[in-house]
Amino acid sequence: MDYIRAFVVGGLICVIAQILIDKTKLTPARILVLYVTLGAILGGFGIYKKLIDFGGAGATVPLLGFGNSLAQGAIKAVKKDGIIGAFTGGLTATAGGISAAVFFGYLFSIIFNPKTKK
Amino acid sequence: MAQKKMGSQTVKFVNPPSIISSGTIVGPKEGQGPLKDYFDMILTDDTYGEKSWEKAECKMFQDSVNLALKKASLNINNIDYLIGGDLLNQIITSSFAARQFNVATFGLYGACSTMAEGLSIGSMVIDGGFADYVIVTTSSHFSTAERQYRFPLEQGVQRPFTAQWTVTGSGSSLLSSTGSGPYITHVTTGKVVDLGMKDANNMGAAMAPAAADTIITHFNDTGFTINDYDLIITGDMARVGKSILMELLNKEGLNIEDKYKDCGIEIYDESQDVHSGGSGAGCSAVVLNGWLLSQIKNGTYNRVLFIATGALLSPTSTQQGESIPGIAHAVTISRYT
Amino acid sequence: MEKDVKKQQEYKDIAQKYEPKPTLIKNIIWAFVVGGLICDIGQFFLNLFVSRGMSLEQASTPVAIIMVFLGSFLTGIGIYDDIGRFAGAGSVVPITGFANSIVAPAMEFKREGFVFGVASRMFNIAGPVIVYGVGTSIIVGLVYYFLK
């Protein structure tokens, strides 16, 4: 059951982005920026949490979830450390993902070479 | 008084230069297309054994020059001028290729119109009595152009249907003051035309107004009619641009449909998933020097109007939201003088 | 000038007539299916970590790391762009697409060196994402602090 919910939620989030790309000529890069910002805002209002409760990985794997983690992290740290938490919380909560992106990104860029399109 | 000038933008040559030989080299994808039998050399690997695609493009440029020279039994010392251009920033392909040649060089930038621009200037130089042999070469390479103008190759993005596919290839025409044709008899130099199109993924639409302008000017200047030509061929309007161009010309009372082809459509088969069609400075160069010249020599076409079109954009201008200026140069290539 | 604007508009109408429309329905179906499947892969790992005794929140970090690994690897071996050709947003929006946007330019600019080529190009798209994401989260944190 949770696989079906994740599939539907994740799929629908992608469909919204696809419609935006096809209808407004927004580039994929702008979609990513838009989604992470939107995720952080929805996360700030505590709305995104409900989507995660329902859709599980369907809500956390899209970049909206990354934005949500940033905002949730900031709020959590503010609760614990006060105002300084606003500056430490976001990156702390997402450190794993970002570090992995830097590390694996660099590693695979070094190991592999781009192939021309057929 | 400019005695060889006709009308506003056209030149008529007194001693029309001959295209005495040509050289073409293309990448693997172009080598699977419908024109594959007409190219001198087809690469099996588009890196051409080099460390970067830029180096590969440079090597293609040199080889297409060498192929043309060899067919005419000439060597580079016989050449008065090399006129060349490509799509990369500061036309590095042409300049880096030319540094191997030790020959007087003019570097051109006209985006995808460069082949016609080069033929125009080369012919003027010869008919003006300034040279006996001029070689005109252009090149483009899918993988160098793609990363300069659009996305990295491995980025997972969808290409819109209006997008064109940059041709990997280089073509050279060797022009001579003496020879038995095909001859370049007239040249109409285009104006930069911009009707406000901004989509870098729809270059056909950006260039169509320039092509229409040049074609109409050509007929007005020379007094030719459509019946004087067996073929009108544009460089890389592709499917989208071709339809627009025909409508623009129809509005001016010029119906070219029966005699009209486009290099960007001819070079690929529809099954090759290139969407609108081919583009790039190499596109018109390889189609002209590979397929078209052979058709003129064997009499399939006696007189052809070759119009190469260029979209004069840069990544910077696109990012700053500028519209895309277009240009088109027309060259009359004839079996007889 | 006014005439130019009119002429441009007229031309835009002509050009639009010949612009092939994206096959929206087909694109949407592909985006839905591929996006859904990528999320299901995430769900698989999420369930795995939760069954090993992690809380849902704890498990999301290793899941993100694995998904980033997969996205980078598939980009490296040259498969991710083939998926993207059909999937469109379905492979852009998941965090694997974020990884793709890092590896693709970095790999391609290797010839420009390891500092200004690879390392600086890695953040071509990822940079803006992090800037806006982190920026927004700081604002969220500050707002929360003052409104609490």
PDB file of N, CA and C in Angstrom, chain A residues 2-3 6-7 10-12 14-15 17-19 22-23 25 32-33 35-37 40 44 57-58 61-63 70 74 76 78-79 83 86-87 91 96 101-102 104 106 108-110 112-113 115 117, chain C residues 19 24 27-28 31-33 35-37 39-40 42-44 47 57 65 68-69 72-73 76-77 81 88-89 92-95 102-103 106-107 110 114 122 129 132-134 136-138 140-141 144-145:
ATOM      1  N   ASP A   2       1.889   1.263   0.859  1.00  0.00           N
ATOM      2  CA  ASP A   2       2.721   2.477   0.908  1.00  0.00           C
ATOM      3  C   ASP A   2       3.451   2.708  -0.414  1.00  0.00           C
ATOM      4  N   TYR A   3       3.688   1.610  -1.164  1.00  0.00           N
ATOM      5  CA  TYR A   3       4.315   1.796  -2.469  1.00  0.00           C
ATOM      6  C   TYR A   3       3.385   2.514  -3.436  1.00  0.00           C
ATOM      7  N   ALA A   6       3.238   6.192  -2.402  1.00  0.00           N
ATOM      8  CA  ALA A   6       4.479   6.881  -2.790  1.00  0.00           C
ATOM      9  C   ALA A   6       4.498   7.119  -4.295  1.00  0.00           C
ATOM     10  N   PHE A   7       4.060   6.105  -5.050  1.00  0.00           N
ATOM     11  CA  PHE A   7       4.041   6.210  -6.506  1.00  0.00           C
ATOM     12  C   PHE A   7       3.139   7.357  -6.951  1.00  0.00           C
ATOM     13  N   GLY A  10       4.478  10.916  -5.572  1.00  0.00           N
ATOM     14  CA  GLY A  10       5.691  11.297  -6.309  1.00  0.00           C
ATOM     15  C   GLY A  10       5.387  11.565  -7.769  1.00  0.00           C
ATOM     16  N   GLY A  11       4.565  10.695  -8.361  1.00  0.00           N
ATOM     17  CA  GLY A  11       4.202  10.870  -9.764  1.00  0.00           C
ATOM     18  C   GLY A  11       3.486  12.178 -10.007  1.00  0.00           C
ATOM     19  N   LEU A  12       2.550  12.513  -9.146  1.00  0.00           N
ATOM     20  CA  LEU A  12       1.782  13.743  -9.327  1.00  0.00           C
ATOM     21  C   LEU A  12       2.662  14.986  -9.184  1.00  0.00           C
ATOM     22  N   CYS A  14       5.715  15.203 -10.000  1.00  0.00           N
ATOM     23  CA  CYS A  14       6.448  15.301 -11.260  1.00  0.00           C
ATOM     24  C   CYS A  14       5.548  15.796 -12.386  1.00  0.00           C
ATOM     25  N   VAL A  15       4.288  15.369 -12.374  1.00  0.00           N
ATOM     26  CA  VAL A  15       3.358  15.790 -13.425  1.00  0.00           C
ATOM     27  C   VAL A  15       3.156  17.308 -13.395  1.00  0.00           C
ATOM     28  N   ALA A  17       5.257  19.512 -12.417  1.00  0.00           N
ATOM     29  CA  ALA A  17       6.466  20.113 -12.987  1.00  0.00           C
ATOM     30  C   ALA A  17       6.476  19.975 -14.507  1.00  0.00           C
ATOM     31  N   GLN A  18       6.021  18.798 -14.997  1.00  0.00           N
ATOM     32  CA  GLN A  18       6.006  18.587 -16.448  1.00  0.00           C
ATOM     33  C   GLN A  18       5.071  19.579 -17.142  1.00  0.00           C
ATOM     34  N   ILE A  19       3.929  19.817 -16.530  1.00  0.00           N
ATOM     35  CA  ILE A  19       2.986  20.773 -17.123  1.00  0.00           C
ATOM     36  C   ILE A  19       3.603  22.165 -17.140  1.00  0.00           C
ATOM     37  N   ASP A  22       6.197  22.296 -20.016  1.00  0.00           N
ATOM     38  CA  ASP A  22       5.613  22.313 -21.357  1.00  0.00           C
ATOM     39  C   ASP A  22       4.788  23.555 -21.638  1.00  0.00           C
ATOM     40  N   LYS A  23       4.153  24.075 -20.609  1.00  0.00           N
ATOM     41  CA  LYS A  23       3.230  25.193 -20.837  1.00  0.00           C
ATOM     42  C   LYS A  23       3.895  26.558 -20.693  1.00  0.00           C
ATOM     43  N   LYS A  25       7.484  27.052 -20.620  1.00  0.00           N
ATOM     44  CA  LYS A  25       8.872  27.097 -21.046  1.00  0.00           C
ATOM     45  C   LYS A  25       9.837  27.374 -19.892  1.00  0.00           C
ATOM     46  N   LEU A  32      13.714  23.184 -10.541  1.00  0.00           N
ATOM     47  CA  LEU A  32      14.371  22.689  -9.327  1.00  0.00           C
ATOM     48  C   LEU A  32      14.434  23.791  -8.275  1.00  0.00           C
ATOM     49  N   VAL A  33      14.808  24.992  -8.697  1.00  0.00           N
ATOM     50  CA  VAL A  33      14.885  26.113  -7.752  1.00  0.00           C
ATOM     51  C   VAL A  33      13.502  26.422  -7.182  1.00  0.00           C
ATOM     52  N   TYR A  35      10.935  24.406  -6.904  1.00  0.00           N
ATOM     53  CA  TYR A  35      10.456  23.345  -6.029  1.00  0.00           C
ATOM     54  C   TYR A  35      11.132  23.381  -4.660  1.00  0.00           C
ATOM     55  N   VAL A  36      12.436  23.637  -4.628  1.00  0.00           N
ATOM     56  CA  VAL A  36      13.103  23.641  -3.329  1.00  0.00           C
ATOM     57  C   VAL A  36      12.595  24.817  -2.491  1.00  0.00           C
ATOM     58  N   THR A  37      12.363  25.959  -3.151  1.00  0.00           N
ATOM     59  CA  THR A  37      11.851  27.126  -2.433  1.00  0.00           C
ATOM     60  C   THR A  37      10.434  26.869  -1.920  1.00  0.00           C
ATOM     61  N   ALA A  40      10.391  24.548   0.981  1.00  0.00           N
ATOM     62  CA  ALA A  40      10.785  25.197   2.234  1.00  0.00           C
ATOM     63  C   ALA A  40       9.636  26.025   2.799  1.00  0.00           C
ATOM     64  N   GLY A  44       7.713  25.289   6.150  1.00  0.00           N
ATOM     65  CA  GLY A  44       7.636  26.300   7.206  1.00  0.00           C
ATOM     66  C   GLY A  44       6.243  26.366   7.819  1.00  0.00           C
ATOM     67  N   ALA A  57       8.055   8.245   0.869  1.00  0.00           N
ATOM     68  CA  ALA A  57       9.139   8.624  -0.026  1.00  0.00           C
ATOM     69  C   ALA A  57       8.631   9.387  -1.244  1.00  0.00           C
ATOM     70  N   GLY A  58       7.344   9.191  -1.586  1.00  0.00           N
ATOM     71  CA  GLY A  58       6.764   9.945  -2.697  1.00  0.00           C
ATOM     72  C   GLY A  58       6.831  11.438  -2.462  1.00  0.00           C
ATOM     73  N   VAL A  61      11.385  12.195  -1.647  1.00  0.00           N
ATOM     74  CA  VAL A  61      12.368  12.070  -2.713  1.00  0.00           C
ATOM     75  C   VAL A  61      12.354  13.247  -3.704  1.00  0.00           C
ATOM     76  N   PRO A  62      11.180  13.763  -4.116  1.00  0.00           N
ATOM     77  CA  PRO A  62      11.206  14.970  -4.965  1.00  0.00           C
ATOM     78  C   PRO A  62      11.848  16.153  -4.234  1.00  0.00           C
ATOM     79  N   LEU A  63      12.318  17.108  -4.999  1.00  0.00           N
ATOM     80  CA  LEU A  63      13.079  18.196  -4.389  1.00  0.00           C
ATOM     81  C   LEU A  63      12.260  19.056  -3.434  1.00  0.00           C
ATOM     82  N   LEU A  70      14.965  21.327   4.812  1.00  0.00           N
ATOM     83  CA  LEU A  70      15.708  22.544   5.169  1.00  0.00           C
ATOM     84  C   LEU A  70      14.900  23.381   6.163  1.00  0.00           C
ATOM     85  N   ALA A  74      15.502  24.068  10.196  1.00  0.00           N
ATOM     86  CA  ALA A  74      15.690  25.410  10.755  1.00  0.00           C
ATOM     87  C   ALA A  74      14.758  25.626  11.953  1.00  0.00           C
ATOM     88  N   LYS A  76      13.346  23.362  13.906  1.00  0.00           N
ATOM     89  CA  LYS A  76      13.746  22.501  15.015  1.00  0.00           C
ATOM     90  C   LYS A  76      14.930  23.111  15.785  1.00  0.00           C
ATOM     91  N   VAL A  78      15.786  26.268  15.849  1.00  0.00           N
ATOM     92  CA  VAL A  78      15.374  27.490  16.540  1.00  0.00           C
ATOM     93  C   VAL A  78      14.767  27.133  17.897  1.00  0.00           C
ATOM     94  N   LYS A  79      13.948  26.077  17.900  1.00  0.00           N
ATOM     95  CA  LYS A  79      13.339  25.637  19.157  1.00  0.00           C
ATOM     96  C   LYS A  79      14.409  25.288  20.188  1.00  0.00           C
ATOM     97  N   ILE A  83      17.722  31.886  18.110  1.00  0.00           N
ATOM     98  CA  ILE A  83      17.810  32.496  16.782  1.00  0.00           C
ATOM     99  C   ILE A  83      18.956  31.936  15.936  1.00  0.00           C
ATOM    100  N   ALA A  86      18.249  29.282  13.245  1.00  0.00           N
ATOM    101  CA  ALA A  86      17.774  29.598  11.906  1.00  0.00           C
ATOM    102  C   ALA A  86      18.904  29.456  10.896  1.00  0.00           C
ATOM    103  N   PHE A  87      20.131  29.716  11.382  1.00  0.00           N
ATOM    104  CA  PHE A  87      21.284  29.652  10.463  1.00  0.00           C
ATOM    105  C   PHE A  87      21.955  28.279  10.442  1.00  0.00           C
ATOM    106  N   LEU A  91      20.964  23.437   7.094  1.00  0.00           N
ATOM    107  CA  LEU A  91      22.062  22.655   6.531  1.00  0.00           C
ATOM    108  C   LEU A  91      22.379  21.432   7.386  1.00  0.00           C
ATOM    109  N   GLY A  96      23.563  15.296   5.150  1.00  0.00           N
ATOM    110  CA  GLY A  96      23.818  13.999   4.513  1.00  0.00           C
ATOM    111  C   GLY A  96      23.649  14.073   3.010  1.00  0.00           C
ATOM    112  N   ALA A 101      25.924  14.536  -2.339  1.00  0.00           N
ATOM    113  CA  ALA A 101      25.895  15.111  -3.683  1.00  0.00           C
ATOM    114  C   ALA A 101      27.277  15.621  -4.082  1.00  0.00           C
ATOM    115  N   VAL A 102      27.950  16.294  -3.152  1.00  0.00           N
ATOM    116  CA  VAL A 102      29.289  16.807  -3.442  1.00  0.00           C
ATOM    117  C   VAL A 102      30.266  15.652  -3.677  1.00  0.00           C
ATOM    118  N   PHE A 104      29.753  12.165  -4.184  1.00  0.00           N
ATOM    119  CA  PHE A 104      29.508  11.271  -5.319  1.00  0.00           C
ATOM    120  C   PHE A 104      29.567  12.035  -6.639  1.00  0.00           C
ATOM    121  N   TYR A 106      31.464  14.566  -7.394  1.00  0.00           N
ATOM    122  CA  TYR A 106      32.868  14.740  -7.774  1.00  0.00           C
ATOM    123  C   TYR A 106      33.460  13.404  -8.235  1.00  0.00           C
ATOM    124  N   PHE A 108      32.100  10.597  -9.405  1.00  0.00           N
ATOM    125  CA  PHE A 108      31.671  10.045 -10.691  1.00  0.00           C
ATOM    126  C   PHE A 108      32.068  10.953 -11.861  1.00  0.00           C
ATOM    127  N   SER A 109      32.198  12.258 -11.587  1.00  0.00           N
ATOM    128  CA  SER A 109      32.673  13.149 -12.658  1.00  0.00           C
ATOM    129  C   SER A 109      34.101  12.805 -13.032  1.00  0.00           C
ATOM    130  N   ILE A 110      34.865  12.392 -12.024  1.00  0.00           N
ATOM    131  CA  ILE A 110      36.266  12.071 -12.292  1.00  0.00           C
ATOM    132  C   ILE A 110      36.383  10.716 -12.992  1.00  0.00           C
ATOM    133  N   PHE A 112      34.024   8.934 -14.753  1.00  0.00           N
ATOM    134  CA  PHE A 112      33.359   8.727 -16.046  1.00  0.00           C
ATOM    135  C   PHE A 112      33.550   9.913 -16.977  1.00  0.00           C
ATOM    136  N   ASN A 113      33.353   9.639 -18.267  1.00  0.00           N
ATOM    137  CA  ASN A 113      33.372  10.708 -19.258  1.00  0.00           C
ATOM    138  C   ASN A 113      32.025  10.780 -19.960  1.00  0.00           C
ATOM    139  N   LYS A 115      29.289  10.831 -22.816  1.00  0.00           N
ATOM    140  CA  LYS A 115      29.192  10.177 -24.122  1.00  0.00           C
ATOM    141  C   LYS A 115      28.311  11.034 -25.025  1.00  0.00           C
ATOM    142  N   LYS A 117      25.521  12.087 -27.769  1.00  0.00           N
ATOM    143  CA  LYS A 117      24.161  11.561 -27.947  1.00  0.00           C
ATOM    144  C   LYS A 117      24.035  10.896 -29.307  1.00  0.00           C
TER     145      LYS A 117
ATOM    146  N   GLU C  19       4.493  26.016 -34.915  1.00  0.00           N
ATOM    147  CA  GLU C  19       5.270  25.465 -33.819  1.00  0.00           C
ATOM    148  C   GLU C  19       4.627  24.163 -33.353  1.00  0.00           C
ATOM    149  N   LEU C  24       1.771  16.748 -24.718  1.00  0.00           N
ATOM    150  CA  LEU C  24       1.584  16.942 -23.280  1.00  0.00           C
ATOM    151  C   LEU C  24       1.108  15.673 -22.576  1.00  0.00           C
ATOM    152  N   ASN C  27       3.851  13.163 -22.380  1.00  0.00           N
ATOM    153  CA  ASN C  27       4.855  13.631 -21.428  1.00  0.00           C
ATOM    154  C   ASN C  27       4.393  13.451 -19.988  1.00  0.00           C
ATOM    155  N   ILE C  28       3.108  13.759 -19.760  1.00  0.00           N
ATOM    156  CA  ILE C  28       2.578  13.660 -18.400  1.00  0.00           C
ATOM    157  C   ILE C  28       2.595  12.206 -17.926  1.00  0.00           C
ATOM    158  N   ALA C  31       6.138  11.223 -17.169  1.00  0.00           N
ATOM    159  CA  ALA C  31       6.617  11.880 -15.947  1.00  0.00           C
ATOM    160  C   ALA C  31       6.017  11.210 -14.723  1.00  0.00           C
ATOM    161  N   PHE C  32       4.738  10.890 -14.819  1.00  0.00           N
ATOM    162  CA  PHE C  32       4.044  10.264 -13.693  1.00  0.00           C
ATOM    163  C   PHE C  32       4.656   8.892 -13.375  1.00  0.00           C
ATOM    164  N   VAL C  33       4.826   8.093 -14.417  1.00  0.00           N
ATOM    165  CA  VAL C  33       5.300   6.724 -14.201  1.00  0.00           C
ATOM    166  C   VAL C  33       6.745   6.717 -13.698  1.00  0.00           C
ATOM    167  N   GLY C  35       8.555   9.255 -12.413  1.00  0.00           N
ATOM    168  CA  GLY C  35       8.633   9.927 -11.109  1.00  0.00           C
ATOM    169  C   GLY C  35       8.139   9.008 -10.005  1.00  0.00           C
ATOM    170  N   GLY C  36       7.019   8.331 -10.269  1.00  0.00           N
ATOM    171  CA  GLY C  36       6.464   7.406  -9.280  1.00  0.00           C
ATOM    172  C   GLY C  36       7.418   6.269  -8.972  1.00  0.00           C
ATOM    173  N   LEU C  37       8.015   5.701 -10.034  1.00  0.00           N
ATOM    174  CA  LEU C  37       8.932   4.576  -9.822  1.00  0.00           C
ATOM    175  C   LEU C  37      10.167   4.991  -9.020  1.00  0.00           C
ATOM    176  N   CYS C  39      10.344   7.318  -6.846  1.00  0.00           N
ATOM    177  CA  CYS C  39       9.917   7.468  -5.455  1.00  0.00           C
ATOM    178  C   CYS C  39       9.716   6.103  -4.785  1.00  0.00           C
ATOM    179  N   ASP C  40       9.253   5.125  -5.569  1.00  0.00           N
ATOM    180  CA  ASP C  40       9.100   3.788  -5.001  1.00  0.00           C
ATOM    181  C   ASP C  40      10.444   3.159  -4.636  1.00  0.00           C
ATOM    182  N   GLY C  42      12.881   4.888  -3.566  1.00  0.00           N
ATOM    183  CA  GLY C  42      13.122   5.559  -2.288  1.00  0.00           C
ATOM    184  C   GLY C  42      12.325   4.911  -1.167  1.00  0.00           C
ATOM    185  N   GLN C  43      11.062   4.569  -1.477  1.00  0.00           N
ATOM    186  CA  GLN C  43      10.205   3.947  -0.464  1.00  0.00           C
ATOM    187  C   GLN C  43      10.775   2.600  -0.011  1.00  0.00           C
ATOM    188  N   PHE C  44      11.331   1.860  -0.971  1.00  0.00           N
ATOM    189  CA  PHE C  44      11.937   0.571  -0.658  1.00  0.00           C
ATOM    190  C   PHE C  44      13.039   0.738   0.390  1.00  0.00           C
ATOM    191  N   ASN C  47      11.594   1.882   3.819  1.00  0.00           N
ATOM    192  CA  ASN C  47      11.046   0.762   4.578  1.00  0.00           C
ATOM    193  C   ASN C  47      12.155  -0.096   5.177  1.00  0.00           C
ATOM    194  N   GLU C  57      12.007   9.840  10.364  1.00  0.00           N
ATOM    195  CA  GLU C  57      12.802  11.039  10.149  1.00  0.00           C
ATOM    196  C   GLU C  57      14.288  10.700  10.002  1.00  0.00           C
ATOM    197  N   ILE C  65      20.928   9.918   0.702  1.00  0.00           N
ATOM    198  CA  ILE C  65      22.301   9.617   0.277  1.00  0.00           C
ATOM    199  C   ILE C  65      22.292   8.538  -0.813  1.00  0.00           C
ATOM    200  N   VAL C  68      20.947   9.935  -4.118  1.00  0.00           N
ATOM    201  CA  VAL C  68      21.956  10.787  -4.750  1.00  0.00           C
ATOM    202  C   VAL C  68      23.036   9.917  -5.408  1.00  0.00           C
ATOM    203  N   PHE C  69      23.412   8.858  -4.685  1.00  0.00           N
ATOM    204  CA  PHE C  69      24.397   7.928  -5.245  1.00  0.00           C
ATOM    205  C   PHE C  69      23.892   7.340  -6.563  1.00  0.00           C
ATOM    206  N   SER C  72      23.802   9.955  -9.402  1.00  0.00           N
ATOM    207  CA  SER C  72      25.153  10.280  -9.884  1.00  0.00           C
ATOM    208  C   SER C  72      25.711   9.145 -10.728  1.00  0.00           C
ATOM    209  N   PHE C  73      25.508   7.923 -10.226  1.00  0.00           N
ATOM    210  CA  PHE C  73      26.066   6.763 -10.915  1.00  0.00           C
ATOM    211  C   PHE C  73      25.436   6.573 -12.293  1.00  0.00           C
ATOM    212  N   GLY C  76      26.807   9.029 -14.577  1.00  0.00           N
ATOM    213  CA  GLY C  76      28.174   8.689 -14.959  1.00  0.00           C
ATOM    214  C   GLY C  76      28.237   7.650 -16.056  1.00  0.00           C
ATOM    215  N   ILE C  77      27.409   6.605 -15.940  1.00  0.00           N
ATOM    216  CA  ILE C  77      27.467   5.561 -16.957  1.00  0.00           C
ATOM    217  C   ILE C  77      26.621   5.910 -18.182  1.00  0.00           C
ATOM    218  N   ASP C  81      20.505  10.472 -18.907  1.00  0.00           N
ATOM    219  CA  ASP C  81      19.974  11.360 -19.950  1.00  0.00           C
ATOM    220  C   ASP C  81      19.001  10.622 -20.866  1.00  0.00           C
ATOM    221  N   GLY C  88      11.225  13.384 -18.795  1.00  0.00           N
ATOM    222  CA  GLY C  88      11.087  14.819 -18.555  1.00  0.00           C
ATOM    223  C   GLY C  88      11.184  15.144 -17.084  1.00  0.00           C
ATOM    224  N   ALA C  89      10.159  15.835 -16.574  1.00  0.00           N
ATOM    225  CA  ALA C  89      10.153  16.236 -15.175  1.00  0.00           C
ATOM    226  C   ALA C  89      10.202  15.034 -14.242  1.00  0.00           C
ATOM    227  N   VAL C  92      13.640  14.808 -13.461  1.00  0.00           N
ATOM    228  CA  VAL C  92      14.292  16.063 -13.051  1.00  0.00           C
ATOM    229  C   VAL C  92      14.009  16.354 -11.588  1.00  0.00           C
ATOM    230  N   VAL C  93      12.749  16.199 -11.197  1.00  0.00           N
ATOM    231  CA  VAL C  93      12.284  16.660  -9.893  1.00  0.00           C
ATOM    232  C   VAL C  93      12.761  15.808  -8.712  1.00  0.00           C
ATOM    233  N   PRO C  94      12.837  14.463  -8.854  1.00  0.00           N
ATOM    234  CA  PRO C  94      13.366  13.694  -7.724  1.00  0.00           C
ATOM    235  C   PRO C  94      14.821  14.075  -7.434  1.00  0.00           C
ATOM    236  N   ILE C  95      15.286  13.742  -6.258  1.00  0.00           N
ATOM    237  CA  ILE C  95      16.628  14.168  -5.848  1.00  0.00           C
ATOM    238  C   ILE C  95      17.703  13.528  -6.736  1.00  0.00           C
ATOM    239  N   ILE C 102      24.336  17.825 -11.127  1.00  0.00           N
ATOM    240  CA  ILE C 102      25.693  18.071 -10.620  1.00  0.00           C
ATOM    241  C   ILE C 102      26.726  17.345 -11.479  1.00  0.00           C
ATOM    242  N   VAL C 103      26.473  16.068 -11.732  1.00  0.00           N
ATOM    243  CA  VAL C 103      27.478  15.257 -12.427  1.00  0.00           C
ATOM    244  C   VAL C 103      27.588  15.630 -13.908  1.00  0.00           C
ATOM    245  N   ALA C 106      29.748  18.703 -14.558  1.00  0.00           N
ATOM    246  CA  ALA C 106      31.085  18.491 -14.001  1.00  0.00           C
ATOM    247  C   ALA C 106      31.903  17.571 -14.903  1.00  0.00           C
ATOM    248  N   MET C 107      31.271  16.496 -15.354  1.00  0.00           N
ATOM    249  CA  MET C 107      31.948  15.554 -16.224  1.00  0.00           C
ATOM    250  C   MET C 107      32.378  16.213 -17.518  1.00  0.00           C
ATOM    251  N   LYS C 110      35.496  18.586 -17.595  1.00  0.00           N
ATOM    252  CA  LYS C 110      36.735  18.060 -17.025  1.00  0.00           C
ATOM    253  C   LYS C 110      37.959  18.600 -17.756  1.00  0.00           C
ATOM    254  N   PHE C 114      40.390  20.694 -12.942  1.00  0.00           N
ATOM    255  CA  PHE C 114      39.677  20.145 -11.787  1.00  0.00           C
ATOM    256  C   PHE C 114      39.145  21.214 -10.846  1.00  0.00           C
ATOM    257  N   MET C 122      30.151  21.846 -11.133  1.00  0.00           N
ATOM    258  CA  MET C 122      29.248  20.984 -10.373  1.00  0.00           C
ATOM    259  C   MET C 122      28.042  21.759  -9.867  1.00  0.00           C
ATOM    260  N   VAL C 129      20.018  26.052  -6.479  1.00  0.00           N
ATOM    261  CA  VAL C 129      19.072  25.277  -5.664  1.00  0.00           C
ATOM    262  C   VAL C 129      19.419  25.426  -4.186  1.00  0.00           C
ATOM    263  N   TYR C 132      18.773  29.167  -2.916  1.00  0.00           N
ATOM    264  CA  TYR C 132      17.375  29.504  -2.645  1.00  0.00           C
ATOM    265  C   TYR C 132      16.780  28.625  -1.541  1.00  0.00           C
ATOM    266  N   GLY C 133      17.187  27.360  -1.517  1.00  0.00           N
ATOM    267  CA  GLY C 133      16.665  26.470  -0.480  1.00  0.00           C
ATOM    268  C   GLY C 133      17.117  26.900   0.900  1.00  0.00           C
ATOM    269  N   VAL C 134      18.434  27.082   1.054  1.00  0.00           N
ATOM    270  CA  VAL C 134      18.973  27.469   2.359  1.00  0.00           C
ATOM    271  C   VAL C 134      18.471  28.861   2.735  1.00  0.00           C
ATOM    272  N   THR C 136      15.700  30.367   1.900  1.00  0.00           N
ATOM    273  CA  THR C 136      14.305  30.308   2.346  1.00  0.00           C
ATOM    274  C   THR C 136      14.204  29.705   3.739  1.00  0.00           C
ATOM    275  N   SER C 137      15.022  28.647   3.982  1.00  0.00           N
ATOM    276  CA  SER C 137      14.926  27.993   5.295  1.00  0.00           C
ATOM    277  C   SER C 137      15.361  28.938   6.408  1.00  0.00           C
ATOM    278  N   ILE C 138      16.342  29.799   6.132  1.00  0.00           N
ATOM    279  CA  ILE C 138      16.773  30.758   7.166  1.00  0.00           C
ATOM    280  C   ILE C 138      15.641  31.739   7.468  1.00  0.00           C
ATOM    281  N   VAL C 140      12.470  31.161   7.028  1.00  0.00           N
ATOM    282  CA  VAL C 140      11.461  30.393   7.774  1.00  0.00           C
ATOM    283  C   VAL C 140      11.846  30.313   9.254  1.00  0.00           C
ATOM    284  N   GLY C 141      13.129  30.006   9.509  1.00  0.00           N
ATOM    285  CA  GLY C 141      13.596  29.911  10.892  1.00  0.00           C
ATOM    286  C   GLY C 141      13.439  31.233  11.642  1.00  0.00           C
ATOM    287  N   TYR C 144       9.814  32.010  12.296  1.00  0.00           N
ATOM    288  CA  TYR C 144       9.340  31.149  13.383  1.00  0.00           C
ATOM    289  C   TYR C 144       9.807  31.692  14.732  1.00  0.00           C
ATOM    290  N   TYR C 145      11.069  32.144  14.782  1.00  0.00           N
ATOM    291  CA  TYR C 145      11.624  32.652  16.037  1.00  0.00           C
ATOM    292  C   TYR C 145      10.849  33.864  16.541  1.00  0.00           C
TER     293      TYR C 145
END
